[in-house]
Amino acid sequence: MSASRKNAITPSRSKDYAEWYQQVIKAADLAELSPVRGCMVIKPWGYALWENIRRVLDAMFKETGHRNAYFPLFIPLGFLQKEAEHVEGFAKECAVVTHHRLELDSEGRLVPAGPLEEPLVVRPTSETIIGAMFAKWIQSYRDLPLLLNQWANVVRWEMRTRMFLRTTEFMWQEGHTAHASAAEAMEEARRMLALYAGFARDYMAMPAIQGEKTESERFPGAVNTFTIEAMMQDRKALQAGTSHFLGENFARASEITFLDQEGKRRYAWTTSWGVSTRLIGAMIMTHSDDDGLVLPPRLAPAHVVILPVIHKDEVRSQVMEYCRQLAARLREVRFHDVPLEVELDTREMRGGEKMWSWVKKGIPLRVEIGPRDVAAESVFLGRRDRPARERESLPLAAFIEQVGAILDEIQKNLYERADAFRRRNTREIDSYDELREFFTPENRQKPEIHGGFALCHWAGGAAEEERLKNELGVSIRCIPLDDEEGEQGTCILTGKPSPRRVVIAKAY
RNA sequence: CGGGGCGUAGCGCAGCCUGGUAGCGCGCUUGAAUGGGGUUCAAGAAGUCGUGGGUUCAAAUCCCACCGCCCCGACCA
């Protein structure tokens, strides 16, 4: 194989997708596994992504009337018990604090001491503790709606973890709201779902289907669970965000009541909704290629890297000065109201290695500056949405003028590429045989990338869903919201009439 | 929690079966060549061989116990 055809990431996506994913994270220096089981360390390049996600979403939440607050990490064990389904859903994955002190034993080892009267659970989610506070704060219909959000870390003791997609501890935001009517709460749940879908589309350049979960996939304790489902490049579905209409369930559990205009005591209607650091995993698996991470410009920690090309000491100061000026001028450019983030990479290392390190980090634009560019007042530009070796010379002034437009074009290209991929791998399927064929790899020992989203008529229940899972390893990802009118059809499993199609896929 | 595997330099591994001076690749440090690309050469630093016990003149190697991690199943943002 010639050097010019070498890719930066081994193995390739098609060779071993799961391993490719790990290698992309490593090569981009986003995160690494920590000494703590199932927990990762998010490194600066990865954390900056989260900070950008957070900055944008936080502004969107505030625009829709929400305020931030912070609730405790610890939840009294008894709180979790208040909502029956909630307990059942989370009990198996709770980290429990049972002691509040360490002592040295006779052999000099630290051992827990000072048992707690009531153990504390490290929050897997905060409905119960927030509900307890809502109960105090809400007395009158005038206190409603109460629209809060919390940025926090939570812990779920999962069996198997994967960086960003499922870690024992993860960061997220959880919105919690209380309303005077069911309709208003439902509207809130749907509004926040749409907000997530818009964020995925406009910032992550990731198409996502808005839909509702079936009963068996519902959040424990919710009346309705809504989801945005995105297709990864291995054609599996990833739940990228959720929004729940909780009905009166948590209000009853936590005694969140208010007096309405007629002076009648009523339970509040609550919602909760969240996205997590999983979004970073979603972004990686939506856009990255066999040369590593590809970042959508609107969330990239840096937009442009300037790579000085210096191979003679005589040109050093001249090239560096040109680079510094270029950096300064670029930093004055605003990209969607945010100043351009510009890196000037002055590390003493070989140019090729340096360039590839930025390709692997997914930075949208690379600008190489050598004596030739200085002389010609130009820049040598590489874009991450094009092959790494494909670069073009551009007059300096034109580049500065167009840089925002170029970034927008990259953003658009990434979205369109992802959307085309999703369409290409989405199929309407009307027989169980075809569904089986769709989800059966040719090589059973080492399955190749196959399947995708199957749109099928469905009128089954939990038992039929169980059958799908057992026989084909797939599940109903959601009942899409966007084609409410739908077309009448026949359920693929039961043969019963069905008012609309559902999305069936393998899932993370 | 059931089944399998692995712990040896920062990372990835060989050595163990058949006990006898601690090895390789990458990375790191230094020097040189190269210079619009992931390069090459040379020199160097770095290891209580997971922990504890046993067998032995001698243990990374054989035996026992423990600890940790990874993979495969049931659970999940």
PDB file of N, CA and C (backbone and C1' of nucleotides) in Angstrom, chain A residues 156 158-160 166-167 170 239 276 278 309 311 350 352-353 356 368 370-373 380 389 391 469, chain B residues 1 10-12 27-28 33-40 66 68-77:
ATOM      1  N   ARG A 156     -24.641   5.992  37.091  1.00  0.00           N
ATOM      2  CA  ARG A 156     -25.449   4.787  36.872  1.00  0.00           C
ATOM      3  C   ARG A 156     -24.499   3.616  36.706  1.00  0.00           C
ATOM      4  N   GLU A 158     -23.683   0.887  35.341  1.00  0.00           N
ATOM      5  CA  GLU A 158     -24.002   0.031  34.206  1.00  0.00           C
ATOM      6  C   GLU A 158     -23.050  -1.149  34.165  1.00  0.00           C
ATOM      7  N   MET A 159     -23.512  -2.218  33.543  1.00  0.00           N
ATOM      8  CA  MET A 159     -22.672  -3.406  33.433  1.00  0.00           C
ATOM      9  C   MET A 159     -21.521  -3.170  32.469  1.00  0.00           C
ATOM     10  N   ARG A 160     -21.870  -2.675  31.286  1.00  0.00           N
ATOM     11  CA  ARG A 160     -20.837  -2.471  30.278  1.00  0.00           C
ATOM     12  C   ARG A 160     -20.782  -1.006  29.895  1.00  0.00           C
ATOM     13  N   ARG A 166     -21.699   5.370  27.246  1.00  0.00           N
ATOM     14  CA  ARG A 166     -22.256   4.827  28.482  1.00  0.00           C
ATOM     15  C   ARG A 166     -21.124   4.698  29.475  1.00  0.00           C
ATOM     16  N   THR A 167     -21.011   5.663  30.371  1.00  0.00           N
ATOM     17  CA  THR A 167     -19.980   5.600  31.394  1.00  0.00           C
ATOM     18  C   THR A 167     -20.676   5.584  32.748  1.00  0.00           C
ATOM     19  N   PHE A 170     -21.530  10.237  34.338  1.00  0.00           N
ATOM     20  CA  PHE A 170     -21.549  11.083  33.145  1.00  0.00           C
ATOM     21  C   PHE A 170     -22.118  12.445  33.468  1.00  0.00           C
ATOM     22  N   GLN A 239     -29.988   6.884  20.945  1.00  0.00           N
ATOM     23  CA  GLN A 239     -30.884   7.838  21.587  1.00  0.00           C
ATOM     24  C   GLN A 239     -30.033   9.014  22.052  1.00  0.00           C
ATOM     25  N   SER A 276     -26.842  14.371  27.475  1.00  0.00           N
ATOM     26  CA  SER A 276     -25.634  14.098  28.245  1.00  0.00           C
ATOM     27  C   SER A 276     -24.390  14.170  27.378  1.00  0.00           C
ATOM     28  N   ARG A 278     -23.127  11.933  26.173  1.00  0.00           N
ATOM     29  CA  ARG A 278     -23.329  10.989  25.078  1.00  0.00           C
ATOM     30  C   ARG A 278     -23.387  11.723  23.728  1.00  0.00           C
ATOM     31  N   VAL A 309       5.274  26.604   8.380  1.00  0.00           N
ATOM     32  CA  VAL A 309       6.192  25.686   7.709  1.00  0.00           C
ATOM     33  C   VAL A 309       7.552  26.368   7.653  1.00  0.00           C
ATOM     34  N   HIS A 311      11.590  25.603   7.412  1.00  0.00           N
ATOM     35  CA  HIS A 311      12.664  24.634   7.277  1.00  0.00           C
ATOM     36  C   HIS A 311      14.033  25.283   7.139  1.00  0.00           C
ATOM     37  N   ARG A 350       7.913  17.526  13.294  1.00  0.00           N
ATOM     38  CA  ARG A 350       7.826  17.465  11.841  1.00  0.00           C
ATOM     39  C   ARG A 350       6.470  17.920  11.344  1.00  0.00           C
ATOM     40  N   GLY A 352       4.590  17.054   8.830  1.00  0.00           N
ATOM     41  CA  GLY A 352       3.596  16.059   8.470  1.00  0.00           C
ATOM     42  C   GLY A 352       2.887  15.512   9.694  1.00  0.00           C
ATOM     43  N   GLU A 353       3.672  15.208  10.679  1.00  0.00           N
ATOM     44  CA  GLU A 353       3.115  14.664  11.910  1.00  0.00           C
ATOM     45  C   GLU A 353       2.192  15.694  12.566  1.00  0.00           C
ATOM     46  N   TRP A 356      -1.108  15.997  10.609  1.00  0.00           N
ATOM     47  CA  TRP A 356      -1.985  14.853  10.852  1.00  0.00           C
ATOM     48  C   TRP A 356      -2.570  14.872  12.254  1.00  0.00           C
ATOM     49  N   GLU A 368      -1.675  26.244   6.309  1.00  0.00           N
ATOM     50  CA  GLU A 368      -0.229  26.082   6.341  1.00  0.00           C
ATOM     51  C   GLU A 368       0.414  27.335   5.774  1.00  0.00           C
ATOM     52  N   GLY A 370       4.071  28.958   4.797  1.00  0.00           N
ATOM     53  CA  GLY A 370       5.511  28.883   4.588  1.00  0.00           C
ATOM     54  C   GLY A 370       5.980  30.133   3.872  1.00  0.00           C
ATOM     55  N   PRO A 371       7.269  30.185   3.554  1.00  0.00           N
ATOM     56  CA  PRO A 371       7.826  31.368   2.899  1.00  0.00           C
ATOM     57  C   PRO A 371       7.100  31.718   1.604  1.00  0.00           C
ATOM     58  N   ARG A 372       6.677  30.703   0.875  1.00  0.00           N
ATOM     59  CA  ARG A 372       5.974  30.947  -0.385  1.00  0.00           C
ATOM     60  C   ARG A 372       4.674  31.717  -0.167  1.00  0.00           C
ATOM     61  N   ASP A 373       3.965  31.358   0.927  1.00  0.00           N
ATOM     62  CA  ASP A 373       2.701  32.046   1.216  1.00  0.00           C
ATOM     63  C   ASP A 373       2.944  33.467   1.682  1.00  0.00           C
ATOM     64  N   PHE A 380      -2.372  28.470   2.551  1.00  0.00           N
ATOM     65  CA  PHE A 380      -2.555  27.159   1.949  1.00  0.00           C
ATOM     66  C   PHE A 380      -3.530  26.412   2.834  1.00  0.00           C
ATOM     67  N   ARG A 389      -5.191  15.385   2.121  1.00  0.00           N
ATOM     68  CA  ARG A 389      -4.108  15.822   1.234  1.00  0.00           C
ATOM     69  C   ARG A 389      -4.564  16.858   0.223  1.00  0.00           C
ATOM     70  N   ARG A 391      -5.479  20.279  -0.685  1.00  0.00           N
ATOM     71  CA  ARG A 391      -5.379  21.626  -0.142  1.00  0.00           C
ATOM     72  C   ARG A 391      -5.273  22.627  -1.285  1.00  0.00           C
ATOM     73  N   LYS A 469     -36.607  -8.393  19.729  1.00  0.00           N
ATOM     74  CA  LYS A 469     -35.309  -8.310  20.387  1.00  0.00           C
ATOM     75  C   LYS A 469     -34.607  -9.658  20.393  1.00  0.00           C
TER      76      LYS A 469
ATOM     77  P     C B   1     -20.999 -10.324  42.777  1.00  0.00           P
ATOM     78  O5'   C B   1     -21.822 -11.275  41.783  1.00  0.00           O
ATOM     79  C5'   C B   1     -22.827 -12.139  42.299  1.00  0.00           C
ATOM     80  C4'   C B   1     -23.573 -12.761  41.170  1.00  0.00           C
ATOM     81  C3'   C B   1     -22.758 -13.625  40.210  1.00  0.00           C
ATOM     82  O3'   C B   1     -22.487 -14.909  40.737  1.00  0.00           O
ATOM     83  C1'   C B   1     -24.236 -12.246  38.972  1.00  0.00           C
ATOM     84  P     G B  10       6.361   2.307  33.379  1.00  0.00           P
ATOM     85  O5'   G B  10       5.614   3.497  32.635  1.00  0.00           O
ATOM     86  C5'   G B  10       4.451   4.094  33.158  1.00  0.00           C
ATOM     87  C4'   G B  10       3.729   4.787  32.031  1.00  0.00           C
ATOM     88  C3'   G B  10       3.087   3.830  31.042  1.00  0.00           C
ATOM     89  O3'   G B  10       1.761   3.539  31.426  1.00  0.00           O
ATOM     90  C1'   G B  10       4.466   5.359  29.875  1.00  0.00           C
ATOM     91  P     C B  11       1.187   2.070  31.189  1.00  0.00           P
ATOM     92  O5'   C B  11       0.956   2.049  29.614  1.00  0.00           O
ATOM     93  C5'   C B  11      -0.106   2.804  29.026  1.00  0.00           C
ATOM     94  C4'   C B  11      -0.110   2.570  27.539  1.00  0.00           C
ATOM     95  C3'   C B  11      -0.146   1.113  27.104  1.00  0.00           C
ATOM     96  O3'   C B  11      -1.453   0.581  27.126  1.00  0.00           O
ATOM     97  C1'   C B  11       1.544   2.220  25.911  1.00  0.00           C
ATOM     98  P     G B  12      -1.622  -0.963  27.408  1.00  0.00           P
ATOM     99  O5'   G B  12      -1.085  -1.634  26.073  1.00  0.00           O
ATOM    100  C5'   G B  12      -1.767  -1.435  24.839  1.00  0.00           C
ATOM    101  C4'   G B  12      -1.031  -2.136  23.723  1.00  0.00           C
ATOM    102  C3'   G B  12      -0.724  -3.602  23.967  1.00  0.00           C
ATOM    103  O3'   G B  12      -1.838  -4.428  23.710  1.00  0.00           O
ATOM    104  C1'   G B  12       1.201  -2.523  23.143  1.00  0.00           C
ATOM    105  P     G B  27       7.622   6.292  17.692  1.00  0.00           P
ATOM    106  O5'   G B  27       7.270   6.754  19.178  1.00  0.00           O
ATOM    107  C5'   G B  27       6.016   7.354  19.471  1.00  0.00           C
ATOM    108  C4'   G B  27       5.887   7.566  20.966  1.00  0.00           C
ATOM    109  C3'   G B  27       6.958   8.446  21.605  1.00  0.00           C
ATOM    110  O3'   G B  27       6.650   9.823  21.464  1.00  0.00           O
ATOM    111  C1'   G B  27       6.708   6.486  22.878  1.00  0.00           C
ATOM    112  P     C B  28       7.830  10.887  21.297  1.00  0.00           P
ATOM    113  O5'   C B  28       8.548  10.803  22.717  1.00  0.00           O
ATOM    114  C5'   C B  28       7.876  11.227  23.897  1.00  0.00           C
ATOM    115  C4'   C B  28       8.782  11.048  25.091  1.00  0.00           C
ATOM    116  C3'   C B  28      10.168  11.663  24.946  1.00  0.00           C
ATOM    117  O3'   C B  28      10.148  13.046  25.243  1.00  0.00           O
ATOM    118  C1'   C B  28      10.384   9.457  25.734  1.00  0.00           C
ATOM    119  P     A B  33      23.300  18.252  10.758  1.00  0.00           P
ATOM    120  O5'   A B  33      22.607  17.296   9.684  1.00  0.00           O
ATOM    121  C5'   A B  33      23.396  16.664   8.681  1.00  0.00           C
ATOM    122  C4'   A B  33      22.596  15.607   7.985  1.00  0.00           C
ATOM    123  C3'   A B  33      21.372  16.108   7.218  1.00  0.00           C
ATOM    124  O3'   A B  33      21.700  16.641   5.958  1.00  0.00           O
ATOM    125  C1'   A B  33      20.772  14.226   8.501  1.00  0.00           C
ATOM    126  P     U B  34      20.875  17.902   5.396  1.00  0.00           P
ATOM    127  O5'   U B  34      19.410  17.311   5.219  1.00  0.00           O
ATOM    128  C5'   U B  34      19.152  16.322   4.229  1.00  0.00           C
ATOM    129  C4'   U B  34      17.739  15.826   4.365  1.00  0.00           C
ATOM    130  C3'   U B  34      16.660  16.891   4.164  1.00  0.00           C
ATOM    131  O3'   U B  34      16.400  17.061   2.779  1.00  0.00           O
ATOM    132  C1'   U B  34      16.155  15.605   6.088  1.00  0.00           C
ATOM    133  P     G B  35      16.222  18.546   2.205  1.00  0.00           P
ATOM    134  O5'   G B  35      14.775  18.908   2.713  1.00  0.00           O
ATOM    135  C5'   G B  35      13.668  18.071   2.375  1.00  0.00           C
ATOM    136  C4'   G B  35      12.512  18.448   3.250  1.00  0.00           C
ATOM    137  C3'   G B  35      11.993  19.847   2.965  1.00  0.00           C
ATOM    138  O3'   G B  35      10.582  19.854   3.031  1.00  0.00           O
ATOM    139  C1'   G B  35      12.682  19.676   5.223  1.00  0.00           C
ATOM    140  P     G B  36       9.697  19.975   1.711  1.00  0.00           P
ATOM    141  O5'   G B  36       8.450  20.665   2.439  1.00  0.00           O
ATOM    142  C5'   G B  36       7.636  19.913   3.312  1.00  0.00           C
ATOM    143  C4'   G B  36       6.194  20.076   2.882  1.00  0.00           C
ATOM    144  C3'   G B  36       5.991  19.772   1.409  1.00  0.00           C
ATOM    145  O3'   G B  36       4.839  18.975   1.238  1.00  0.00           O
ATOM    146  C1'   G B  36       5.248  21.982   1.923  1.00  0.00           C
ATOM    147  P     G B  37       4.962  17.422   0.798  1.00  0.00           P
ATOM    148  O5'   G B  37       5.341  16.537   2.043  1.00  0.00           O
ATOM    149  C5'   G B  37       6.674  16.467   2.573  1.00  0.00           C
ATOM    150  C4'   G B  37       6.621  16.010   4.012  1.00  0.00           C
ATOM    151  C3'   G B  37       5.808  14.742   4.247  1.00  0.00           C
ATOM    152  O3'   G B  37       6.323  14.068   5.382  1.00  0.00           O
ATOM    153  C1'   G B  37       4.681  16.585   5.213  1.00  0.00           C
ATOM    154  P     G B  38       6.101  12.477   5.532  1.00  0.00           P
ATOM    155  O5'   G B  38       5.114  12.523   6.759  1.00  0.00           O
ATOM    156  C5'   G B  38       5.516  13.170   7.955  1.00  0.00           C
ATOM    157  C4'   G B  38       5.065  12.359   9.132  1.00  0.00           C
ATOM    158  C3'   G B  38       5.543  10.911   9.114  1.00  0.00           C
ATOM    159  O3'   G B  38       5.879  10.560  10.438  1.00  0.00           O
ATOM    160  C1'   G B  38       3.180  10.975   9.185  1.00  0.00           C
ATOM    161  P     U B  39       7.145   9.519  10.584  1.00  0.00           P
ATOM    162  O5'   U B  39       8.140   9.792   9.366  1.00  0.00           O
ATOM    163  C5'   U B  39       8.103   8.990   8.201  1.00  0.00           C
ATOM    164  C4'   U B  39       9.447   9.039   7.525  1.00  0.00           C
ATOM    165  C3'   U B  39      10.584   8.380   8.275  1.00  0.00           C
ATOM    166  O3'   U B  39      10.565   6.975   8.120  1.00  0.00           O
ATOM    167  C1'   U B  39      11.299  10.480   7.468  1.00  0.00           C
ATOM    168  P     U B  40      11.095   6.041   9.300  1.00  0.00           P
ATOM    169  O5'   U B  40      12.676   6.210   9.155  1.00  0.00           O
ATOM    170  C5'   U B  40      13.333   5.783   7.971  1.00  0.00           C
ATOM    171  C4'   U B  40      14.748   6.274   7.960  1.00  0.00           C
ATOM    172  C3'   U B  40      15.600   5.870   9.156  1.00  0.00           C
ATOM    173  O3'   U B  40      16.057   4.540   9.041  1.00  0.00           O
ATOM    174  C1'   U B  40      15.964   8.154   8.670  1.00  0.00           C
ATOM    175  P     C B  66      -9.426 -17.251  46.854  1.00  0.00           P
ATOM    176  O5'   C B  66      -8.916 -15.742  46.924  1.00  0.00           O
ATOM    177  C5'   C B  66      -9.021 -15.002  48.147  1.00  0.00           C
ATOM    178  C4'   C B  66      -8.143 -13.783  48.104  1.00  0.00           C
ATOM    179  C3'   C B  66      -8.520 -12.726  47.079  1.00  0.00           C
ATOM    180  O3'   C B  66      -9.599 -11.912  47.500  1.00  0.00           O
ATOM    181  C1'   C B  66      -6.190 -13.092  46.990  1.00  0.00           C
ATOM    182  P     G B  68     -11.041  -6.440  43.589  1.00  0.00           P
ATOM    183  O5'   G B  68     -10.312  -5.923  42.272  1.00  0.00           O
ATOM    184  C5'   G B  68      -9.614  -4.683  42.283  1.00  0.00           C
ATOM    185  C4'   G B  68      -8.772  -4.546  41.052  1.00  0.00           C
ATOM    186  C3'   G B  68      -9.525  -4.644  39.735  1.00  0.00           C
ATOM    187  O3'   G B  68     -10.181  -3.444  39.402  1.00  0.00           O
ATOM    188  C1'   G B  68      -7.570  -5.965  39.618  1.00  0.00           C
ATOM    189  P     C B  69     -11.570  -3.491  38.595  1.00  0.00           P
ATOM    190  O5'   C B  69     -11.082  -3.728  37.100  1.00  0.00           O
ATOM    191  C5'   C B  69     -10.279  -2.760  36.440  1.00  0.00           C
ATOM    192  C4'   C B  69      -9.616  -3.368  35.238  1.00  0.00           C
ATOM    193  C3'   C B  69     -10.558  -3.874  34.151  1.00  0.00           C
ATOM    194  O3'   C B  69     -11.018  -2.840  33.315  1.00  0.00           O
ATOM    195  C1'   C B  69      -8.895  -5.502  34.573  1.00  0.00           C
ATOM    196  P     C B  70     -12.454  -2.973  32.629  1.00  0.00           P
ATOM    197  O5'   C B  70     -12.153  -3.978  31.432  1.00  0.00           O
ATOM    198  C5'   C B  70     -11.319  -3.590  30.344  1.00  0.00           C
ATOM    199  C4'   C B  70     -11.050  -4.773  29.456  1.00  0.00           C
ATOM    200  C3'   C B  70     -12.275  -5.444  28.866  1.00  0.00           C
ATOM    201  O3'   C B  70     -12.772  -4.766  27.734  1.00  0.00           O
ATOM    202  C1'   C B  70     -10.837  -7.087  29.732  1.00  0.00           C
ATOM    203  P     C B  71     -14.352  -4.802  27.454  1.00  0.00           P
ATOM    204  O5'   C B  71     -14.547  -6.263  26.842  1.00  0.00           O
ATOM    205  C5'   C B  71     -14.069  -6.578  25.541  1.00  0.00           C
ATOM    206  C4'   C B  71     -14.212  -8.060  25.281  1.00  0.00           C
ATOM    207  C3'   C B  71     -15.624  -8.616  25.353  1.00  0.00           C
ATOM    208  O3'   C B  71     -16.396  -8.355  24.198  1.00  0.00           O
ATOM    209  C1'   C B  71     -14.186 -10.033  26.547  1.00  0.00           C
ATOM    210  P     C B  72     -17.971  -8.008  24.389  1.00  0.00           P
ATOM    211  O5'   C B  72     -18.728  -9.239  23.724  1.00  0.00           O
ATOM    212  C5'   C B  72     -18.113 -10.493  23.481  1.00  0.00           C
ATOM    213  C4'   C B  72     -18.917 -11.646  24.003  1.00  0.00           C
ATOM    214  C3'   C B  72     -20.308 -11.349  24.566  1.00  0.00           C
ATOM    215  O3'   C B  72     -21.293 -11.143  23.567  1.00  0.00           O
ATOM    216  C1'   C B  72     -19.191 -12.826  26.005  1.00  0.00           C
ATOM    217  P     G B  73     -22.657 -10.425  23.914  1.00  0.00           P
ATOM    218  O5'   G B  73     -23.380 -11.478  24.878  1.00  0.00           O
ATOM    219  C5'   G B  73     -24.811 -11.463  24.992  1.00  0.00           C
ATOM    220  C4'   G B  73     -25.258 -12.422  26.063  1.00  0.00           C
ATOM    221  C3'   G B  73     -26.241 -11.850  27.086  1.00  0.00           C
ATOM    222  O3'   G B  73     -27.580 -11.935  26.645  1.00  0.00           O
ATOM    223  C1'   G B  73     -24.491 -12.972  28.209  1.00  0.00           C
ATOM    224  P     A B  74     -28.447 -10.607  26.476  1.00  0.00           P
ATOM    225  O5'   A B  74     -29.027 -10.417  27.951  1.00  0.00           O
ATOM    226  C5'   A B  74     -30.364 -10.815  28.261  1.00  0.00           C
ATOM    227  C4'   A B  74     -30.580 -10.719  29.743  1.00  0.00           C
ATOM    228  C3'   A B  74     -30.716  -9.291  30.289  1.00  0.00           C
ATOM    229  O3'   A B  74     -32.065  -8.850  30.269  1.00  0.00           O
ATOM    230  C1'   A B  74     -29.051 -10.449  31.514  1.00  0.00           C
ATOM    231  P     C B  75     -32.416  -7.352  29.862  1.00  0.00           P
ATOM    232  O5'   C B  75     -31.706  -6.533  31.011  1.00  0.00           O
ATOM    233  C5'   C B  75     -32.460  -5.913  32.035  1.00  0.00           C
ATOM    234  C4'   C B  75     -31.680  -4.781  32.641  1.00  0.00           C
ATOM    235  C3'   C B  75     -31.736  -3.457  31.898  1.00  0.00           C
ATOM    236  O3'   C B  75     -32.893  -2.717  32.250  1.00  0.00           O
ATOM    237  C1'   C B  75     -29.485  -3.959  32.435  1.00  0.00           C
ATOM    238  P     C B  76     -33.398  -1.574  31.244  1.00  0.00           P
ATOM    239  O5'   C B  76     -32.349  -0.439  31.618  1.00  0.00           O
ATOM    240  C5'   C B  76     -32.488   0.858  31.088  1.00  0.00           C
ATOM    241  C4'   C B  76     -31.155   1.533  31.071  1.00  0.00           C
ATOM    242  C3'   C B  76     -30.961   2.475  29.895  1.00  0.00           C
ATOM    243  O3'   C B  76     -31.472   3.752  30.197  1.00  0.00           O
ATOM    244  C1'   C B  76     -29.059   1.061  30.118  1.00  0.00           C
ATOM    245  P     A B  77     -32.235   4.589  29.066  1.00  0.00           P
ATOM    246  O5'   A B  77     -31.339   5.887  29.013  1.00  0.00           O
ATOM    247  C5'   A B  77     -31.936   7.118  28.644  1.00  0.00           C
ATOM    248  C4'   A B  77     -30.876   7.928  27.966  1.00  0.00           C
ATOM    249  C3'   A B  77     -29.921   7.099  27.112  1.00  0.00           C
ATOM    250  O3'   A B  77     -30.432   6.826  25.824  1.00  0.00           O
ATOM    251  C1'   A B  77     -28.699   8.554  28.484  1.00  0.00           C
TER     252        A B  77
END
